[in-house]
Structures are given as structure tokens and as C-alpha cells.
Tab-separated table of C-alpha atoms in Angstrom:
chain	number	residue	atom	x	y	z
A	8	ILE	CA	0.000	0.000	0.000
A	9	LEU	CA	1.406	3.384	-0.995
A	10	LEU	CA	0.639	6.133	1.484
A	11	ILE	CA	0.896	9.692	0.160
A	12	SER	CA	1.351	12.452	2.713
A	13	PRO	CA	-0.979	15.455	2.509
A	14	ALA	CA	0.365	18.882	1.612
A	15	PHE	CA	0.572	19.785	5.303
A	16	SER	CA	1.183	17.681	8.393
A	17	ALA	CA	-1.497	16.965	10.962
A	18	ASP	CA	-0.157	19.672	13.262
A	19	VAL	CA	-0.336	22.779	11.103
A	20	TYR	CA	-1.680	26.057	12.468
A	21	TRP	CA	-2.351	29.416	10.862
A	22	VAL	CA	-1.616	32.946	12.076
A	23	SER	CA	-2.679	36.237	10.474
A	24	PRO	CA	-2.617	39.939	11.426
A	25	THR	CA	-6.401	39.817	11.930
A	26	GLY	CA	-6.499	36.354	13.501
A	27	ALA	CA	-9.338	35.845	15.972
A	28	ALA	CA	-9.653	32.064	16.231
A	29	SER	CA	-8.680	29.780	19.088
A	30	TRP	CA	-5.625	27.567	18.815
A	31	ALA	CA	-7.728	24.493	18.102
A	32	ALA	CA	-9.823	26.285	15.476
A	33	ALA	CA	-6.682	27.515	13.696
A	34	GLU	CA	-5.455	23.985	12.969
A	35	SER	CA	-6.005	23.048	9.350
A	36	ASP	CA	-4.378	20.952	6.629
A	37	THR	CA	-5.525	23.550	4.101
A	38	PRO	CA	-4.728	27.279	4.234
A	39	LEU	CA	-6.705	29.592	6.496
A	40	SER	CA	-6.705	33.377	6.319
A	41	GLY	CA	-8.053	36.459	8.092
A	42	THR	CA	-10.076	35.949	11.245
A	43	ALA	CA	-10.102	32.167	10.740
A	44	CYS	CA	-6.452	32.203	11.839
A	45	THR	CA	-5.175	32.705	15.368
A	46	THR	CA	-2.773	35.322	16.766
A	47	ILE	CA	0.989	35.068	17.128
A	48	THR	CA	0.551	35.367	20.914
A	49	ILE	CA	-1.715	32.328	21.066
A	50	ALA	CA	0.613	30.404	18.764
A	51	ASN	CA	3.588	31.206	20.988
A	52	ALA	CA	1.793	29.954	24.075
A	53	ASN	CA	0.553	26.693	22.565
A	54	ALA	CA	2.996	25.400	19.936
A	55	VAL	CA	4.734	22.143	20.861
A	56	ALA	CA	7.293	19.858	19.250
A	57	GLY	CA	6.358	18.936	15.692
A	58	ASP	CA	3.992	21.863	15.122
A	59	THR	CA	4.257	24.115	12.069
A	60	ILE	CA	2.849	27.634	12.277
A	61	TYR	CA	2.211	29.252	8.923
A	62	ILE	CA	2.280	33.045	9.185
A	63	ARG	CA	0.189	34.880	6.622
A	64	GLY	CA	1.448	38.074	5.027
A	65	GLY	CA	0.677	41.545	6.319
A	66	THR	CA	1.733	43.819	9.159
A	67	TYR	CA	1.745	42.633	12.753
A	68	SER	CA	2.029	45.825	14.788
A	69	GLY	CA	2.382	46.223	18.547
A	70	SER	CA	4.332	45.177	21.614
A	71	ALA	CA	3.564	41.437	21.344
A	72	GLY	CA	6.546	40.876	19.043
A	73	GLY	CA	6.810	37.854	16.780
A	74	PRO	CA	7.841	34.207	17.235
A	75	ALA	CA	8.566	33.588	20.922
A	76	PRO	CA	7.559	30.018	21.748
A	77	ALA	CA	6.963	28.960	25.336
A	78	ASN	CA	7.975	25.375	24.563
A	79	SER	CA	10.915	23.640	22.917
A	80	GLY	CA	10.917	21.329	19.970
A	81	THR	CA	13.141	18.257	19.739
A	82	SER	CA	15.946	17.337	17.371
A	83	GLU	CA	13.538	15.255	15.275
A	84	ASN	CA	10.384	17.321	15.789
A	85	LYS	CA	11.129	21.018	15.742
A	86	ILE	CA	8.665	23.866	16.116
A	87	THR	CA	8.577	25.757	12.820
A	88	TYR	CA	7.370	29.306	12.184
A	89	GLN	CA	7.082	29.649	8.428
A	90	ALA	CA	6.038	32.592	6.270
A	91	TYR	CA	3.317	31.339	3.972
A	92	THR	CA	4.496	30.838	0.394
A	93	GLY	CA	4.657	34.068	-1.596
A	94	GLU	CA	3.702	36.288	1.372
A	95	THR	CA	5.715	38.599	3.637
A	96	PRO	CA	4.751	38.839	7.319
A	97	ILE	CA	6.160	42.034	8.868
A	98	PHE	CA	6.466	42.430	12.631
A	99	THR	CA	6.835	46.036	13.747
A	100	ASN	CA	6.367	48.366	16.684
A	101	PRO	CA	7.432	51.876	15.602
A	102	GLY	CA	8.707	53.970	18.478
A	103	GLY	CA	8.253	51.193	21.010
A	104	THR	CA	11.014	50.317	23.483
A	105	GLY	CA	11.395	47.407	25.847
A	106	THR	CA	8.940	45.309	23.863
A	107	VAL	CA	9.123	41.619	23.091
A	108	PRO	CA	11.765	41.232	20.352
A	109	GLY	CA	10.789	40.384	16.807
A	110	ILE	CA	12.120	36.876	17.448
A	111	TYR	CA	12.702	35.757	21.040
A	112	LEU	CA	14.127	32.290	21.645
A	113	VAL	CA	14.818	30.972	25.136
A	114	GLU	CA	13.792	27.463	24.094
A	115	ASP	CA	15.474	24.880	21.834
A	116	TYR	CA	14.965	23.394	18.376
A	117	ILE	CA	12.962	26.226	16.844
A	118	ILE	CA	12.970	27.218	13.147
A	119	VAL	CA	11.929	30.703	12.001
A	120	ASP	CA	11.772	31.178	8.236
A	121	GLY	CA	10.914	34.043	5.905
A	122	ILE	CA	9.579	36.823	8.133
A	123	THR	CA	10.580	40.510	8.298
A	124	ILE	CA	11.377	42.421	11.500
A	125	ASP	CA	10.994	46.171	10.955
A	126	ASP	CA	11.394	49.008	13.478
A	127	ILE	CA	11.377	47.025	16.718
A	128	ASP	CA	13.630	47.929	19.650
A	129	ARG	CA	15.368	44.537	19.618
A	130	ALA	CA	15.010	42.483	16.486
A	131	ILE	CA	16.241	39.036	17.554
A	132	GLN	CA	17.300	37.641	20.901
A	133	ILE	CA	18.452	34.093	21.559
A	134	ILE	CA	18.882	33.979	25.324
A	135	GLY	CA	19.808	30.533	26.606
A	136	GLY	CA	18.361	28.918	23.467
A	137	ASN	CA	20.077	26.049	21.654
A	138	TYR	CA	19.901	24.342	18.270
A	139	ASN	CA	17.653	27.020	16.786
A	140	GLU	CA	17.632	27.999	13.112
A	141	ILE	CA	16.788	31.439	11.723
A	142	ARG	CA	16.744	31.619	7.932
A	143	ASN	CA	15.586	33.950	5.164
A	144	VAL	CA	14.726	36.630	7.725
A	145	THR	CA	15.060	40.357	7.035
A	146	CYS	CA	15.762	42.753	9.933
A	147	GLN	CA	15.695	46.459	9.144
A	148	ASN	CA	15.289	49.897	10.720
A	149	ASN	CA	15.647	48.578	14.256
A	150	THR	CA	16.901	50.796	17.049
A	151	PHE	CA	19.078	48.534	19.163
A	152	VAL	CA	20.736	45.133	18.824
A	153	TYR	CA	19.641	43.073	15.861
A	154	VAL	CA	20.828	39.682	17.028
A	155	ALA	CA	21.830	38.943	20.605
A	156	ILE	CA	23.024	35.405	21.362
A	157	TRP	CA	23.672	35.472	25.085
A	158	ASP	CA	23.849	33.688	28.392
A	159	ASN	CA	20.498	33.609	30.203
A	160	ASN	CA	21.966	34.341	33.632
A	161	ILE	CA	23.697	37.539	34.736
A	162	GLY	CA	25.996	35.427	36.931
A	163	GLY	CA	27.596	33.898	33.869
A	164	ASP	CA	26.853	30.275	34.766
A	165	GLY	CA	24.321	29.601	32.031
A	166	PRO	CA	22.216	28.370	30.514
A	167	PHE	CA	24.219	29.457	27.505
A	168	SER	CA	23.167	29.827	23.860
A	169	THR	CA	24.861	27.193	21.715
A	170	ASN	CA	24.630	25.558	18.313
A	171	ASN	CA	22.304	28.155	16.804
A	172	TRP	CA	22.353	28.656	13.026
A	173	ILE	CA	21.541	31.980	11.353
A	174	HIS	CA	21.751	31.954	7.579
A	175	ASN	CA	20.565	33.640	4.400
A	176	CYS	CA	19.352	36.644	6.367
A	177	THR	CA	19.542	40.392	5.739
A	178	PHE	CA	20.430	42.948	8.430
A	179	LYS	CA	20.381	46.644	7.537
A	180	TYR	CA	19.813	50.152	8.886
A	181	HIS	CA	19.939	49.712	12.637
A	182	GLY	CA	20.999	51.590	15.721
A	183	SER	CA	21.457	55.344	15.861
A	184	ALA	CA	24.141	58.021	15.775
A	185	THR	CA	23.782	61.539	17.204
A	186	ASN	CA	26.484	64.188	17.643
A	187	GLY	CA	29.273	61.661	17.364
A	188	ASN	CA	27.706	59.095	19.694
A	189	ASP	CA	26.471	55.758	18.423
A	190	SER	CA	24.103	53.243	19.948
A	191	GLY	CA	23.264	49.667	19.088
A	192	GLY	CA	25.003	47.027	17.016
A	193	THR	CA	23.985	44.446	14.488
A	194	MET	CA	24.974	41.217	16.210
A	195	GLN	CA	26.449	40.228	19.567
A	196	ILE	CA	27.561	36.675	20.338
A	197	GLY	CA	28.730	35.847	23.840
A	198	ILE	CA	28.518	39.431	25.077
A	199	PRO	CA	28.831	40.839	27.809
A	200	SER	CA	32.146	39.526	29.116
A	201	TYR	CA	30.627	37.200	31.728
A	202	ASP	CA	29.124	35.036	28.984
A	203	TYR	CA	32.119	32.778	28.432
A	204	ASP	CA	30.435	29.729	26.937
A	205	SER	CA	27.819	30.682	24.329
A	206	ASN	CA	29.613	28.821	21.566
A	207	ASN	CA	29.272	26.811	18.360
A	208	ASN	CA	26.912	29.379	16.862
A	209	THR	CA	27.061	29.706	13.076
A	210	VAL	CA	26.325	32.778	10.954
A	211	GLU	CA	26.619	32.357	7.202
A	212	ASN	CA	25.434	33.733	3.876
A	213	CYS	CA	24.022	36.858	5.516
A	214	TYR	CA	24.056	40.449	4.250
A	215	PHE	CA	24.987	43.317	6.583
A	216	GLU	CA	24.557	47.031	5.819
A	217	ALA	CA	24.693	50.292	7.776
A	218	GLY	CA	25.488	49.396	11.363
A	219	SER	CA	25.866	52.323	13.754
A	220	HIS	CA	28.395	50.767	16.169
A	221	HIS	CA	29.417	47.374	14.766
A	222	HIS	CA	28.138	44.502	12.655
A	223	ILE	CA	29.446	41.484	14.567
A	224	GLU	CA	30.821	41.511	18.102
A	225	VAL	CA	32.061	38.339	19.767
């Protein structure tokens, strides 16, 4: 007997800028849109290993940020946040500070693919997260650190951020400069100095433009 898999797995959920559905109602093997989808906040709270969250195009504005799962995936069953084919989800919060970052990973085995982070105080933070993959993501016009891969404990004893993979991403126009003073940098790995063991992180095939203080600090 030949079994043919459907276009989407059994654990596929849909998010949109106008999503109003519950987590259970947003599960579908076929595409959902508009209010039939759920919100990114609900997806973050409920996604578990093996789930795929398709993010519909449009602007997601406000302090809720973007992908920030409360649970980890596993090496064989990751949690995947995926821009829906041919669409561009944009997460933004113009003028906002101290908000949830555009991507916030304190868990493990997460994939984020194809979204745009625009004008958010902190674009991406991996804080004590491991084995995460960020790909085909554009970060632009952000006011502080684009990518922070740090220890999750001020004391410097971990948990550390290791084995994360950032690739095929674009980082441009970030930070600020006023009267000779600059603020913010594109990427920090293992910073500040107490973080001595956030290692084996890979950054490749990325494009960097217009950093106010630095592009990569390790």
C-alpha cells in the first residue's frame, strides 16, 4: 500500500494579522486566512514539538513581538514558524522600546523562516536557546541590537546559547548616531564579558549594511 502524505502535516496552524480564532480552530491541513487564523501570541503559548505555524502576510504591529515560543521542539520534531508561500509577514512596533523582540528564543529546536522584522527595539534575541535555526529573515530599521546570542543568567553560569544557526538573512539600517555618539550594534555573540560559553553558533550567507556601532561583536 502506498501512502501519500498530505500537503501539510497533521499539526499545522495558521496565524494572520487579523487572527481571531482559538488555537484548536486555527489547525487546518488547508490554508486559512483572516479571522479564521489565530494570533501570534496564542501560537507562541501553545505550539509544541512537531507543530508548524504558517504566518500569513501583512503587518503585525504592537508590543507582542513575533515568534517567541513557550515550549521547545526536539531534534527530530522542531517547532517551525514559516512565512506562507509568496507572502511577507512584517512584525513592527514603531517607536516602542522594551517590547518583546521580533524573534525571542529561550527554548530549543525552533525554526523561524521568511519573516521581516521592521522598526522594533530589539530584532532578535536568543537567550539561553540552543539548536535554533533562523533563515531567510530580514531585519531592518531597528533601534538597538539586531541579534543577541547570550547567556540567560547575569551570573555567567548559564544556561548558555549554543549551536544556533543563522543563515541567508539580511540585516540593515539599525541603531542610531547623534552628535558623534552611536548606539546599538547588528549582532552580539557571547557578550557581555561574563558570557564565556555561548559557543558553536554559526552565521553564514548573511548580508549586513549600515550598522551604527558594529556589525558582529564576539
